[in-house]
Amino acid sequence: MDCTAKLYGDLTKILVKREDIAVAVKRLGEQITKDYEGHELMVVGILKGAIVFYSDLIREIDLPMRTDFMAVSSYGSATKSSGVVQLRKDLDRPVEGMDVLIVEDIVDSGMTLSYLKRVFQDRGAASVRIATLLDKPARRRVELKADYFCFTIPDEFVVGYGLDYDEKYRNLPDIGVLHPRIYAGE
Ligand code: IMP
Ligand code: MG
């Protein structure tokens, strides 16, 4: 059995196929291109879950932009958020006066993004918007709406296309539901 087949064996099903992701990301890039015309865009990727989405999305945005990254953690290796957000890596440059677009993999409880939104507002960004690949509204603990999203998903733990469980499965090209036996001992 090859490596990819083995990874797929850990899923109960594929939730979003790579072809559908590509179409949605392209459409989102076009929308962002329209909305930000004439603006100085700063696109901030949230490490590490957003890396694959980020690299595809920025190539669909037809505007000059600056790129930067932040790393935060609220998870450890568990499938449930701890609710405490920690800033692990900050931006390399100030964001004062910039139009910031935060690119994230998934909005779950909403804690990470409401924290980050506040950080950018406090630093004097001209505007702050959120683009997320996935939205899991059933698990929201704080009020948070993404300005842009590709797919709304049910309350299930998903991996692939950058999303991980215990740092694994990020390289799966599709998004799938992880079999509960994988995290049963948690
Ligand atoms: P939130 O702060 O609860 O909204 O969640 C933030 C982070 O939890 C996301 O950026 C993901 O890294 C992680 N996360 C939430 N749900 C999932 C999931 O279903 N699969 C993988 N990671 C997830
Ligand atoms: Mg993340």
mmCIF file with all atom_site columns, C-alpha atoms and ligand atoms in Angstrom:
data_model
loop_
_atom_site.group_PDB
_atom_site.id
_atom_site.type_symbol
_atom_site.label_atom_id
_atom_site.label_alt_id
_atom_site.label_comp_id
_atom_site.label_asym_id
_atom_site.label_entity_id
_atom_site.label_seq_id
_atom_site.pdbx_PDB_ins_code
_atom_site.Cartn_x
_atom_site.Cartn_y
_atom_site.Cartn_z
_atom_site.occupancy
_atom_site.B_iso_or_equiv
_atom_site.pdbx_formal_charge
_atom_site.auth_seq_id
_atom_site.auth_comp_id
_atom_site.auth_asym_id
_atom_site.auth_atom_id
_atom_site.pdbx_PDB_model_num
ATOM   1   C  CA  . MET A 1 1   ? 0.000   0.000  0.000  1.00 0.00 ? 1   MET A CA  1
ATOM   2   C  CA  . ASP A 1 2   ? 1.468   3.377  -0.929 1.00 0.00 ? 2   ASP A CA  1
ATOM   3   C  CA  . CYS A 1 3   ? 1.734   6.296  1.482  1.00 0.00 ? 3   CYS A CA  1
ATOM   4   C  CA  . THR A 1 4   ? -1.299  8.270  0.263  1.00 0.00 ? 4   THR A CA  1
ATOM   5   C  CA  . ALA A 1 5   ? -3.534  5.214  0.330  1.00 0.00 ? 5   ALA A CA  1
ATOM   6   C  CA  . LYS A 1 6   ? -2.467  4.613  3.922  1.00 0.00 ? 6   LYS A CA  1
ATOM   7   C  CA  . LEU A 1 7   ? -3.376  8.204  4.881  1.00 0.00 ? 7   LEU A CA  1
ATOM   8   C  CA  . TYR A 1 8   ? -6.790  7.827  3.225  1.00 0.00 ? 8   TYR A CA  1
ATOM   9   C  CA  . GLY A 1 9   ? -7.335  4.668  5.282  1.00 0.00 ? 9   GLY A CA  1
ATOM   10  C  CA  . ASP A 1 10  ? -7.409  6.859  8.418  1.00 0.00 ? 10  ASP A CA  1
ATOM   11  C  CA  . LEU A 1 11  ? -10.441 8.811  7.132  1.00 0.00 ? 11  LEU A CA  1
ATOM   12  C  CA  . THR A 1 12  ? -14.117 7.935  7.453  1.00 0.00 ? 12  THR A CA  1
ATOM   13  C  CA  . LYS A 1 13  ? -14.847 9.925  4.302  1.00 0.00 ? 13  LYS A CA  1
ATOM   14  C  CA  . ILE A 1 14  ? -13.648 12.650 1.994  1.00 0.00 ? 14  ILE A CA  1
ATOM   15  C  CA  . LEU A 1 15  ? -15.557 15.839 2.739  1.00 0.00 ? 15  LEU A CA  1
ATOM   16  C  CA  . VAL A 1 16  ? -14.190 18.250 0.110  1.00 0.00 ? 16  VAL A CA  1
ATOM   17  C  CA  . LYS A 1 17  ? -12.423 17.059 -3.033 1.00 0.00 ? 17  LYS A CA  1
ATOM   18  C  CA  . ARG A 1 18  ? -9.363  18.779 -4.448 1.00 0.00 ? 18  ARG A CA  1
ATOM   19  C  CA  . GLU A 1 19  ? -11.207 19.852 -7.624 1.00 0.00 ? 19  GLU A CA  1
ATOM   20  C  CA  . ASP A 1 20  ? -13.875 21.602 -5.563 1.00 0.00 ? 20  ASP A CA  1
ATOM   21  C  CA  . ILE A 1 21  ? -11.246 23.280 -3.392 1.00 0.00 ? 21  ILE A CA  1
ATOM   22  C  CA  . ALA A 1 22  ? -9.470  24.622 -6.488 1.00 0.00 ? 22  ALA A CA  1
ATOM   23  C  CA  . VAL A 1 23  ? -12.690 26.097 -7.893 1.00 0.00 ? 23  VAL A CA  1
ATOM   24  C  CA  . ALA A 1 24  ? -13.631 27.744 -4.574 1.00 0.00 ? 24  ALA A CA  1
ATOM   25  C  CA  . VAL A 1 25  ? -10.155 29.188 -4.017 1.00 0.00 ? 25  VAL A CA  1
ATOM   26  C  CA  . LYS A 1 26  ? -10.073 30.658 -7.514 1.00 0.00 ? 26  LYS A CA  1
ATOM   27  C  CA  . ARG A 1 27  ? -13.491 32.257 -7.007 1.00 0.00 ? 27  ARG A CA  1
ATOM   28  C  CA  . LEU A 1 28  ? -12.416 33.669 -3.646 1.00 0.00 ? 28  LEU A CA  1
ATOM   29  C  CA  . GLY A 1 29  ? -9.246  35.123 -5.172 1.00 0.00 ? 29  GLY A CA  1
ATOM   30  C  CA  . GLU A 1 30  ? -11.308 36.884 -7.817 1.00 0.00 ? 30  GLU A CA  1
ATOM   31  C  CA  . GLN A 1 31  ? -13.655 38.343 -5.199 1.00 0.00 ? 31  GLN A CA  1
ATOM   32  C  CA  . ILE A 1 32  ? -10.752 39.606 -3.075 1.00 0.00 ? 32  ILE A CA  1
ATOM   33  C  CA  . THR A 1 33  ? -9.111  41.102 -6.179 1.00 0.00 ? 33  THR A CA  1
ATOM   34  C  CA  . LYS A 1 34  ? -12.279 43.106 -6.843 1.00 0.00 ? 34  LYS A CA  1
ATOM   35  C  CA  . ASP A 1 35  ? -12.841 44.168 -3.248 1.00 0.00 ? 35  ASP A CA  1
ATOM   36  C  CA  . TYR A 1 36  ? -9.298  45.427 -2.655 1.00 0.00 ? 36  TYR A CA  1
ATOM   37  C  CA  . GLU A 1 37  ? -8.644  47.208 -5.909 1.00 0.00 ? 37  GLU A CA  1
ATOM   38  C  CA  . GLY A 1 38  ? -6.479  50.273 -5.256 1.00 0.00 ? 38  GLY A CA  1
ATOM   39  C  CA  . HIS A 1 39  ? -5.610  49.188 -1.700 1.00 0.00 ? 39  HIS A CA  1
ATOM   40  C  CA  . GLU A 1 40  ? -2.280  48.264 -0.170 1.00 0.00 ? 40  GLU A CA  1
ATOM   41  C  CA  . LEU A 1 41  ? -2.965  44.701 0.853  1.00 0.00 ? 41  LEU A CA  1
ATOM   42  C  CA  . MET A 1 42  ? -1.063  42.841 3.573  1.00 0.00 ? 42  MET A CA  1
ATOM   43  C  CA  . VAL A 1 43  ? -1.905  39.133 3.541  1.00 0.00 ? 43  VAL A CA  1
ATOM   44  C  CA  . VAL A 1 44  ? -1.125  37.421 6.835  1.00 0.00 ? 44  VAL A CA  1
ATOM   45  C  CA  . GLY A 1 45  ? -1.079  33.620 6.878  1.00 0.00 ? 45  GLY A CA  1
ATOM   46  C  CA  . ILE A 1 46  ? -1.649  31.822 10.151 1.00 0.00 ? 46  ILE A CA  1
ATOM   47  C  CA  . LEU A 1 47  ? 0.875   29.023 10.591 1.00 0.00 ? 47  LEU A CA  1
ATOM   48  C  CA  . LYS A 1 48  ? 0.755   26.197 10.153 1.00 0.00 ? 48  LYS A CA  1
ATOM   49  C  CA  . GLY A 1 49  ? -2.736  25.081 9.143  1.00 0.00 ? 49  GLY A CA  1
ATOM   50  C  CA  . ALA A 1 50  ? -3.240  27.804 6.518  1.00 0.00 ? 50  ALA A CA  1
ATOM   51  C  CA  . ILE A 1 51  ? -0.039  27.151 4.519  1.00 0.00 ? 51  ILE A CA  1
ATOM   52  C  CA  . VAL A 1 52  ? -1.564  25.192 1.639  1.00 0.00 ? 52  VAL A CA  1
ATOM   53  C  CA  . PHE A 1 53  ? -4.667  27.398 1.333  1.00 0.00 ? 53  PHE A CA  1
ATOM   54  C  CA  . TYR A 1 54  ? -2.478  30.519 1.603  1.00 0.00 ? 54  TYR A CA  1
ATOM   55  C  CA  . SER A 1 55  ? -0.101  29.493 -1.160 1.00 0.00 ? 55  SER A CA  1
ATOM   56  C  CA  . ASP A 1 56  ? -2.969  28.679 -3.529 1.00 0.00 ? 56  ASP A CA  1
ATOM   57  C  CA  . LEU A 1 57  ? -5.029  31.760 -2.627 1.00 0.00 ? 57  LEU A CA  1
ATOM   58  C  CA  . ILE A 1 58  ? -2.334  34.419 -3.054 1.00 0.00 ? 58  ILE A CA  1
ATOM   59  C  CA  . ARG A 1 59  ? -1.729  33.193 -6.613 1.00 0.00 ? 59  ARG A CA  1
ATOM   60  C  CA  . GLU A 1 60  ? -5.397  33.833 -7.392 1.00 0.00 ? 60  GLU A CA  1
ATOM   61  C  CA  . ILE A 1 61  ? -5.262  37.451 -6.143 1.00 0.00 ? 61  ILE A CA  1
ATOM   62  C  CA  . ASP A 1 62  ? -4.283  39.783 -8.942 1.00 0.00 ? 62  ASP A CA  1
ATOM   63  C  CA  . LEU A 1 63  ? -3.024  42.734 -6.887 1.00 0.00 ? 63  LEU A CA  1
ATOM   64  C  CA  . PRO A 1 64  ? 0.285   43.920 -5.471 1.00 0.00 ? 64  PRO A CA  1
ATOM   65  C  CA  . MET A 1 65  ? 0.533   42.637 -1.905 1.00 0.00 ? 65  MET A CA  1
ATOM   66  C  CA  . ARG A 1 66  ? 2.840   42.180 1.042  1.00 0.00 ? 66  ARG A CA  1
ATOM   67  C  CA  . THR A 1 67  ? 2.998   38.769 2.682  1.00 0.00 ? 67  THR A CA  1
ATOM   68  C  CA  . ASP A 1 68  ? 3.748   37.835 6.268  1.00 0.00 ? 68  ASP A CA  1
ATOM   69  C  CA  . PHE A 1 69  ? 3.012   35.078 8.771  1.00 0.00 ? 69  PHE A CA  1
ATOM   70  C  CA  . MET A 1 70  ? 2.025   34.603 12.357 1.00 0.00 ? 70  MET A CA  1
ATOM   71  C  CA  . ALA A 1 71  ? 1.980   31.460 14.428 1.00 0.00 ? 71  ALA A CA  1
ATOM   72  C  CA  . VAL A 1 72  ? -0.534  30.923 17.194 1.00 0.00 ? 72  VAL A CA  1
ATOM   73  C  CA  . SER A 1 73  ? -1.594  27.862 19.085 1.00 0.00 ? 73  SER A CA  1
ATOM   74  C  CA  . SER A 1 74  ? -4.673  26.938 21.011 1.00 0.00 ? 74  SER A CA  1
ATOM   75  C  CA  . TYR A 1 75  ? -4.657  23.216 20.441 1.00 0.00 ? 75  TYR A CA  1
ATOM   76  C  CA  . GLY A 1 76  ? -1.650  21.112 21.440 1.00 0.00 ? 76  GLY A CA  1
ATOM   77  C  CA  . SER A 1 77  ? -2.285  17.705 19.911 1.00 0.00 ? 77  SER A CA  1
ATOM   78  C  CA  . ALA A 1 78  ? -5.905  17.480 21.021 1.00 0.00 ? 78  ALA A CA  1
ATOM   79  C  CA  . THR A 1 79  ? -8.969  17.736 18.790 1.00 0.00 ? 79  THR A CA  1
ATOM   80  C  CA  . LYS A 1 80  ? -10.673 20.210 21.126 1.00 0.00 ? 80  LYS A CA  1
ATOM   81  C  CA  . SER A 1 81  ? -9.529  23.790 21.578 1.00 0.00 ? 81  SER A CA  1
ATOM   82  C  CA  . SER A 1 82  ? -8.014  24.709 24.941 1.00 0.00 ? 82  SER A CA  1
ATOM   83  C  CA  . GLY A 1 83  ? -9.532  28.176 24.540 1.00 0.00 ? 83  GLY A CA  1
ATOM   84  C  CA  . VAL A 1 84  ? -6.221  29.821 25.446 1.00 0.00 ? 84  VAL A CA  1
ATOM   85  C  CA  . VAL A 1 85  ? -4.546  31.469 22.462 1.00 0.00 ? 85  VAL A CA  1
ATOM   86  C  CA  . GLN A 1 86  ? -0.781  31.853 22.493 1.00 0.00 ? 86  GLN A CA  1
ATOM   87  C  CA  . LEU A 1 87  ? 1.206   34.000 20.048 1.00 0.00 ? 87  LEU A CA  1
ATOM   88  C  CA  . ARG A 1 88  ? 4.209   31.888 19.007 1.00 0.00 ? 88  ARG A CA  1
ATOM   89  C  CA  . LYS A 1 89  ? 5.602   33.918 16.092 1.00 0.00 ? 89  LYS A CA  1
ATOM   90  C  CA  . ASP A 1 90  ? 4.916   37.564 15.372 1.00 0.00 ? 90  ASP A CA  1
ATOM   91  C  CA  . LEU A 1 91  ? 4.963   39.508 12.092 1.00 0.00 ? 91  LEU A CA  1
ATOM   92  C  CA  . ASP A 1 92  ? 8.266   40.821 10.750 1.00 0.00 ? 92  ASP A CA  1
ATOM   93  C  CA  . ARG A 1 93  ? 6.910   44.335 10.094 1.00 0.00 ? 93  ARG A CA  1
ATOM   94  C  CA  . PRO A 1 94  ? 4.429   46.825 11.571 1.00 0.00 ? 94  PRO A CA  1
ATOM   95  C  CA  . VAL A 1 95  ? 0.893   46.815 10.144 1.00 0.00 ? 95  VAL A CA  1
ATOM   96  C  CA  . GLU A 1 96  ? -0.059  50.389 10.974 1.00 0.00 ? 96  GLU A CA  1
ATOM   97  C  CA  . GLY A 1 97  ? -2.140  51.884 8.161  1.00 0.00 ? 97  GLY A CA  1
ATOM   98  C  CA  . MET A 1 98  ? -2.257  48.608 6.198  1.00 0.00 ? 98  MET A CA  1
ATOM   99  C  CA  . ASP A 1 99  ? -5.309  46.750 4.935  1.00 0.00 ? 99  ASP A CA  1
ATOM   100 C  CA  . VAL A 1 100 ? -4.809  43.380 6.585  1.00 0.00 ? 100 VAL A CA  1
ATOM   101 C  CA  . LEU A 1 101 ? -6.314  40.173 5.262  1.00 0.00 ? 101 LEU A CA  1
ATOM   102 C  CA  . ILE A 1 102 ? -5.895  37.292 7.712  1.00 0.00 ? 102 ILE A CA  1
ATOM   103 C  CA  . VAL A 1 103 ? -5.797  33.883 6.016  1.00 0.00 ? 103 VAL A CA  1
ATOM   104 C  CA  . GLU A 1 104 ? -6.772  30.964 8.251  1.00 0.00 ? 104 GLU A CA  1
ATOM   105 C  CA  . ASP A 1 105 ? -7.571  27.283 7.682  1.00 0.00 ? 105 ASP A CA  1
ATOM   106 C  CA  . ILE A 1 106 ? -10.713 26.971 9.802  1.00 0.00 ? 106 ILE A CA  1
ATOM   107 C  CA  . VAL A 1 107 ? -12.892 28.921 12.204 1.00 0.00 ? 107 VAL A CA  1
ATOM   108 C  CA  . ASP A 1 108 ? -13.969 26.584 14.976 1.00 0.00 ? 108 ASP A CA  1
ATOM   109 C  CA  . SER A 1 109 ? -14.605 28.144 18.415 1.00 0.00 ? 109 SER A CA  1
ATOM   110 C  CA  . GLY A 1 110 ? -13.624 31.521 16.937 1.00 0.00 ? 110 GLY A CA  1
ATOM   111 C  CA  . MET A 1 111 ? -11.178 32.211 19.787 1.00 0.00 ? 111 MET A CA  1
ATOM   112 C  CA  . THR A 1 112 ? -8.053  32.370 17.608 1.00 0.00 ? 112 THR A CA  1
ATOM   113 C  CA  . LEU A 1 113 ? -9.466  34.828 15.101 1.00 0.00 ? 113 LEU A CA  1
ATOM   114 C  CA  . SER A 1 114 ? -11.198 37.090 17.573 1.00 0.00 ? 114 SER A CA  1
ATOM   115 C  CA  . TYR A 1 115 ? -7.860  37.335 19.408 1.00 0.00 ? 115 TYR A CA  1
ATOM   116 C  CA  . LEU A 1 116 ? -5.950  38.062 16.185 1.00 0.00 ? 116 LEU A CA  1
ATOM   117 C  CA  . LYS A 1 117 ? -8.477  40.602 14.970 1.00 0.00 ? 117 LYS A CA  1
ATOM   118 C  CA  . ARG A 1 118 ? -8.037  42.522 18.202 1.00 0.00 ? 118 ARG A CA  1
ATOM   119 C  CA  . VAL A 1 119 ? -4.225  42.394 17.900 1.00 0.00 ? 119 VAL A CA  1
ATOM   120 C  CA  . PHE A 1 120 ? -4.337  43.969 14.416 1.00 0.00 ? 120 PHE A CA  1
ATOM   121 C  CA  . GLN A 1 121 ? -6.874  46.602 15.413 1.00 0.00 ? 121 GLN A CA  1
ATOM   122 C  CA  . ASP A 1 122 ? -4.786  47.552 18.459 1.00 0.00 ? 122 ASP A CA  1
ATOM   123 C  CA  . ARG A 1 123 ? -1.757  47.946 16.198 1.00 0.00 ? 123 ARG A CA  1
ATOM   124 C  CA  . GLY A 1 124 ? -3.548  50.495 14.024 1.00 0.00 ? 124 GLY A CA  1
ATOM   125 C  CA  . ALA A 1 125 ? -4.278  48.511 10.854 1.00 0.00 ? 125 ALA A CA  1
ATOM   126 C  CA  . ALA A 1 126 ? -6.453  50.524 8.438  1.00 0.00 ? 126 ALA A CA  1
ATOM   127 C  CA  . SER A 1 127 ? -8.778  47.517 8.067  1.00 0.00 ? 127 SER A CA  1
ATOM   128 C  CA  . VAL A 1 128 ? -8.852  43.875 9.154  1.00 0.00 ? 128 VAL A CA  1
ATOM   129 C  CA  . ARG A 1 129 ? -10.706 41.123 7.313  1.00 0.00 ? 129 ARG A CA  1
ATOM   130 C  CA  . ILE A 1 130 ? -10.683 37.354 7.612  1.00 0.00 ? 130 ILE A CA  1
ATOM   131 C  CA  . ALA A 1 131 ? -10.512 34.765 4.828  1.00 0.00 ? 131 ALA A CA  1
ATOM   132 C  CA  . THR A 1 132 ? -10.950 31.176 5.962  1.00 0.00 ? 132 THR A CA  1
ATOM   133 C  CA  . LEU A 1 133 ? -11.056 27.975 3.976  1.00 0.00 ? 133 LEU A CA  1
ATOM   134 C  CA  . LEU A 1 134 ? -13.512 26.256 6.322  1.00 0.00 ? 134 LEU A CA  1
ATOM   135 C  CA  . ASP A 1 135 ? -16.158 27.417 8.749  1.00 0.00 ? 135 ASP A CA  1
ATOM   136 C  CA  . LYS A 1 136 ? -17.525 25.150 11.510 1.00 0.00 ? 136 LYS A CA  1
ATOM   137 C  CA  . PRO A 1 137 ? -20.307 27.368 12.941 1.00 0.00 ? 137 PRO A CA  1
ATOM   138 C  CA  . ALA A 1 138 ? -21.721 24.690 15.267 1.00 0.00 ? 138 ALA A CA  1
ATOM   139 C  CA  . ARG A 1 139 ? -18.751 25.048 17.623 1.00 0.00 ? 139 ARG A CA  1
ATOM   140 C  CA  . ARG A 1 140 ? -18.569 28.806 17.997 1.00 0.00 ? 140 ARG A CA  1
ATOM   141 C  CA  . ARG A 1 141 ? -17.847 30.062 21.538 1.00 0.00 ? 141 ARG A CA  1
ATOM   142 C  CA  . VAL A 1 142 ? -17.427 33.735 20.662 1.00 0.00 ? 142 VAL A CA  1
ATOM   143 C  CA  . GLU A 1 143 ? -19.214 35.764 18.054 1.00 0.00 ? 143 GLU A CA  1
ATOM   144 C  CA  . LEU A 1 144 ? -17.026 35.798 14.989 1.00 0.00 ? 144 LEU A CA  1
ATOM   145 C  CA  . LYS A 1 145 ? -17.905 36.027 11.321 1.00 0.00 ? 145 LYS A CA  1
ATOM   146 C  CA  . ALA A 1 146 ? -15.380 35.463 8.575  1.00 0.00 ? 146 ALA A CA  1
ATOM   147 C  CA  . ASP A 1 147 ? -15.581 38.044 5.787  1.00 0.00 ? 147 ASP A CA  1
ATOM   148 C  CA  . TYR A 1 148 ? -14.666 35.372 3.231  1.00 0.00 ? 148 TYR A CA  1
ATOM   149 C  CA  . PHE A 1 149 ? -14.964 31.585 3.435  1.00 0.00 ? 149 PHE A CA  1
ATOM   150 C  CA  . CYS A 1 150 ? -14.955 28.683 0.984  1.00 0.00 ? 150 CYS A CA  1
ATOM   151 C  CA  . PHE A 1 151 ? -16.914 25.907 2.734  1.00 0.00 ? 151 PHE A CA  1
ATOM   152 C  CA  . THR A 1 152 ? -19.175 25.509 5.763  1.00 0.00 ? 152 THR A CA  1
ATOM   153 C  CA  . ILE A 1 153 ? -18.662 22.084 7.354  1.00 0.00 ? 153 ILE A CA  1
ATOM   154 C  CA  . PRO A 1 154 ? -20.453 20.040 10.053 1.00 0.00 ? 154 PRO A CA  1
ATOM   155 C  CA  . ASP A 1 155 ? -19.081 19.468 13.552 1.00 0.00 ? 155 ASP A CA  1
ATOM   156 C  CA  . GLU A 1 156 ? -16.467 16.861 12.659 1.00 0.00 ? 156 GLU A CA  1
ATOM   157 C  CA  . PHE A 1 157 ? -12.698 16.812 13.001 1.00 0.00 ? 157 PHE A CA  1
ATOM   158 C  CA  . VAL A 1 158 ? -11.165 17.204 9.553  1.00 0.00 ? 158 VAL A CA  1
ATOM   159 C  CA  . VAL A 1 159 ? -7.642  16.900 8.152  1.00 0.00 ? 159 VAL A CA  1
ATOM   160 C  CA  . GLY A 1 160 ? -5.857  17.508 4.860  1.00 0.00 ? 160 GLY A CA  1
ATOM   161 C  CA  . TYR A 1 161 ? -5.029  20.482 2.607  1.00 0.00 ? 161 TYR A CA  1
ATOM   162 C  CA  . GLY A 1 162 ? -2.935  21.916 5.452  1.00 0.00 ? 162 GLY A CA  1
ATOM   163 C  CA  . LEU A 1 163 ? -5.099  20.857 8.393  1.00 0.00 ? 163 LEU A CA  1
ATOM   164 C  CA  . ASP A 1 164 ? -3.474  18.426 10.782 1.00 0.00 ? 164 ASP A CA  1
ATOM   165 C  CA  . TYR A 1 165 ? -3.972  16.043 13.627 1.00 0.00 ? 165 TYR A CA  1
ATOM   166 C  CA  . ASP A 1 166 ? -0.819  15.918 15.765 1.00 0.00 ? 166 ASP A CA  1
ATOM   167 C  CA  . GLU A 1 167 ? 1.164   17.488 12.845 1.00 0.00 ? 167 GLU A CA  1
ATOM   168 C  CA  . LYS A 1 168 ? 0.101   14.709 10.442 1.00 0.00 ? 168 LYS A CA  1
ATOM   169 C  CA  . TYR A 1 169 ? -2.126  14.624 7.320  1.00 0.00 ? 169 TYR A CA  1
ATOM   170 C  CA  . ARG A 1 170 ? -1.304  18.200 6.159  1.00 0.00 ? 170 ARG A CA  1
ATOM   171 C  CA  . ASN A 1 171 ? -0.100  16.787 2.828  1.00 0.00 ? 171 ASN A CA  1
ATOM   172 C  CA  . LEU A 1 172 ? -3.397  15.156 1.884  1.00 0.00 ? 172 LEU A CA  1
ATOM   173 C  CA  . PRO A 1 173 ? -4.650  17.006 -1.223 1.00 0.00 ? 173 PRO A CA  1
ATOM   174 C  CA  . ASP A 1 174 ? -8.335  16.572 -0.228 1.00 0.00 ? 174 ASP A CA  1
ATOM   175 C  CA  . ILE A 1 175 ? -10.134 17.392 3.043  1.00 0.00 ? 175 ILE A CA  1
ATOM   176 C  CA  . GLY A 1 176 ? -11.467 14.394 4.957  1.00 0.00 ? 176 GLY A CA  1
ATOM   177 C  CA  . VAL A 1 177 ? -13.037 13.419 8.267  1.00 0.00 ? 177 VAL A CA  1
ATOM   178 C  CA  . LEU A 1 178 ? -10.511 11.731 10.539 1.00 0.00 ? 178 LEU A CA  1
ATOM   179 C  CA  . HIS A 1 179 ? -11.577 8.354  11.901 1.00 0.00 ? 179 HIS A CA  1
ATOM   180 C  CA  . PRO A 1 180 ? -12.247 8.698  15.662 1.00 0.00 ? 180 PRO A CA  1
ATOM   181 C  CA  . ARG A 1 181 ? -10.100 5.621  16.395 1.00 0.00 ? 181 ARG A CA  1
ATOM   182 C  CA  . ILE A 1 182 ? -7.045  7.773  15.513 1.00 0.00 ? 182 ILE A CA  1
ATOM   183 C  CA  . TYR A 1 183 ? -7.650  10.087 18.492 1.00 0.00 ? 183 TYR A CA  1
ATOM   184 C  CA  . ALA A 1 184 ? -9.572  7.644  20.718 1.00 0.00 ? 184 ALA A CA  1
ATOM   185 C  CA  . GLY A 1 185 ? -6.906  7.619  23.427 1.00 0.00 ? 185 GLY A CA  1
ATOM   186 C  CA  . GLU A 1 186 ? -7.013  11.408 23.886 1.00 0.00 ? 186 GLU A CA  1
HETATM 187 P  P1  . IMP B 2 .   ? -10.579 28.113 17.037 1.00 0.00 ? 1   IMP B P1  1
HETATM 188 O  O1  . IMP B 2 .   ? -9.704  29.063 17.781 1.00 0.00 ? 1   IMP B O1  1
HETATM 189 O  O2  . IMP B 2 .   ? -11.291 27.171 17.975 1.00 0.00 ? 1   IMP B O2  1
HETATM 190 O  O3  . IMP B 2 .   ? -11.520 28.779 16.072 1.00 0.00 ? 1   IMP B O3  1
HETATM 191 O  O4  . IMP B 2 .   ? -9.694  27.113 16.205 1.00 0.00 ? 1   IMP B O4  1
HETATM 192 C  C1  . IMP B 2 .   ? -8.512  27.446 15.719 1.00 0.00 ? 1   IMP B C1  1
HETATM 193 C  C2  . IMP B 2 .   ? -7.626  26.338 15.245 1.00 0.00 ? 1   IMP B C2  1
HETATM 194 O  O5  . IMP B 2 .   ? -8.020  25.027 15.652 1.00 0.00 ? 1   IMP B O5  1
HETATM 195 C  C3  . IMP B 2 .   ? -7.642  26.261 13.746 1.00 0.00 ? 1   IMP B C3  1
HETATM 196 O  O6  . IMP B 2 .   ? -6.807  27.227 13.192 1.00 0.00 ? 1   IMP B O6  1
HETATM 197 C  C4  . IMP B 2 .   ? -7.126  24.866 13.503 1.00 0.00 ? 1   IMP B C4  1
HETATM 198 O  O7  . IMP B 2 .   ? -5.722  24.873 13.514 1.00 0.00 ? 1   IMP B O7  1
HETATM 199 C  C5  . IMP B 2 .   ? -7.646  24.084 14.683 1.00 0.00 ? 1   IMP B C5  1
HETATM 200 N  N1  . IMP B 2 .   ? -8.827  23.285 14.292 1.00 0.00 ? 1   IMP B N1  1
HETATM 201 C  C6  . IMP B 2 .   ? -10.126 23.518 14.576 1.00 0.00 ? 1   IMP B C6  1
HETATM 202 N  N2  . IMP B 2 .   ? -10.919 22.577 14.052 1.00 0.00 ? 1   IMP B N2  1
HETATM 203 C  C7  . IMP B 2 .   ? -10.099 21.718 13.392 1.00 0.00 ? 1   IMP B C7  1
HETATM 204 C  C8  . IMP B 2 .   ? -10.322 20.521 12.614 1.00 0.00 ? 1   IMP B C8  1
HETATM 205 O  O8  . IMP B 2 .   ? -11.452 20.031 12.394 1.00 0.00 ? 1   IMP B O8  1
HETATM 206 N  N3  . IMP B 2 .   ? -9.209  19.931 12.102 1.00 0.00 ? 1   IMP B N3  1
HETATM 207 C  C9  . IMP B 2 .   ? -7.947  20.406 12.282 1.00 0.00 ? 1   IMP B C9  1
HETATM 208 N  N4  . IMP B 2 .   ? -7.693  21.523 12.999 1.00 0.00 ? 1   IMP B N4  1
HETATM 209 C  C10 . IMP B 2 .   ? -8.763  22.168 13.550 1.00 0.00 ? 1   IMP B C10 1
HETATM 210 MG MG  . MG  B 3 .   ? -4.635  26.842 12.565 1.00 0.00 ? 2   MG  B MG  1
#
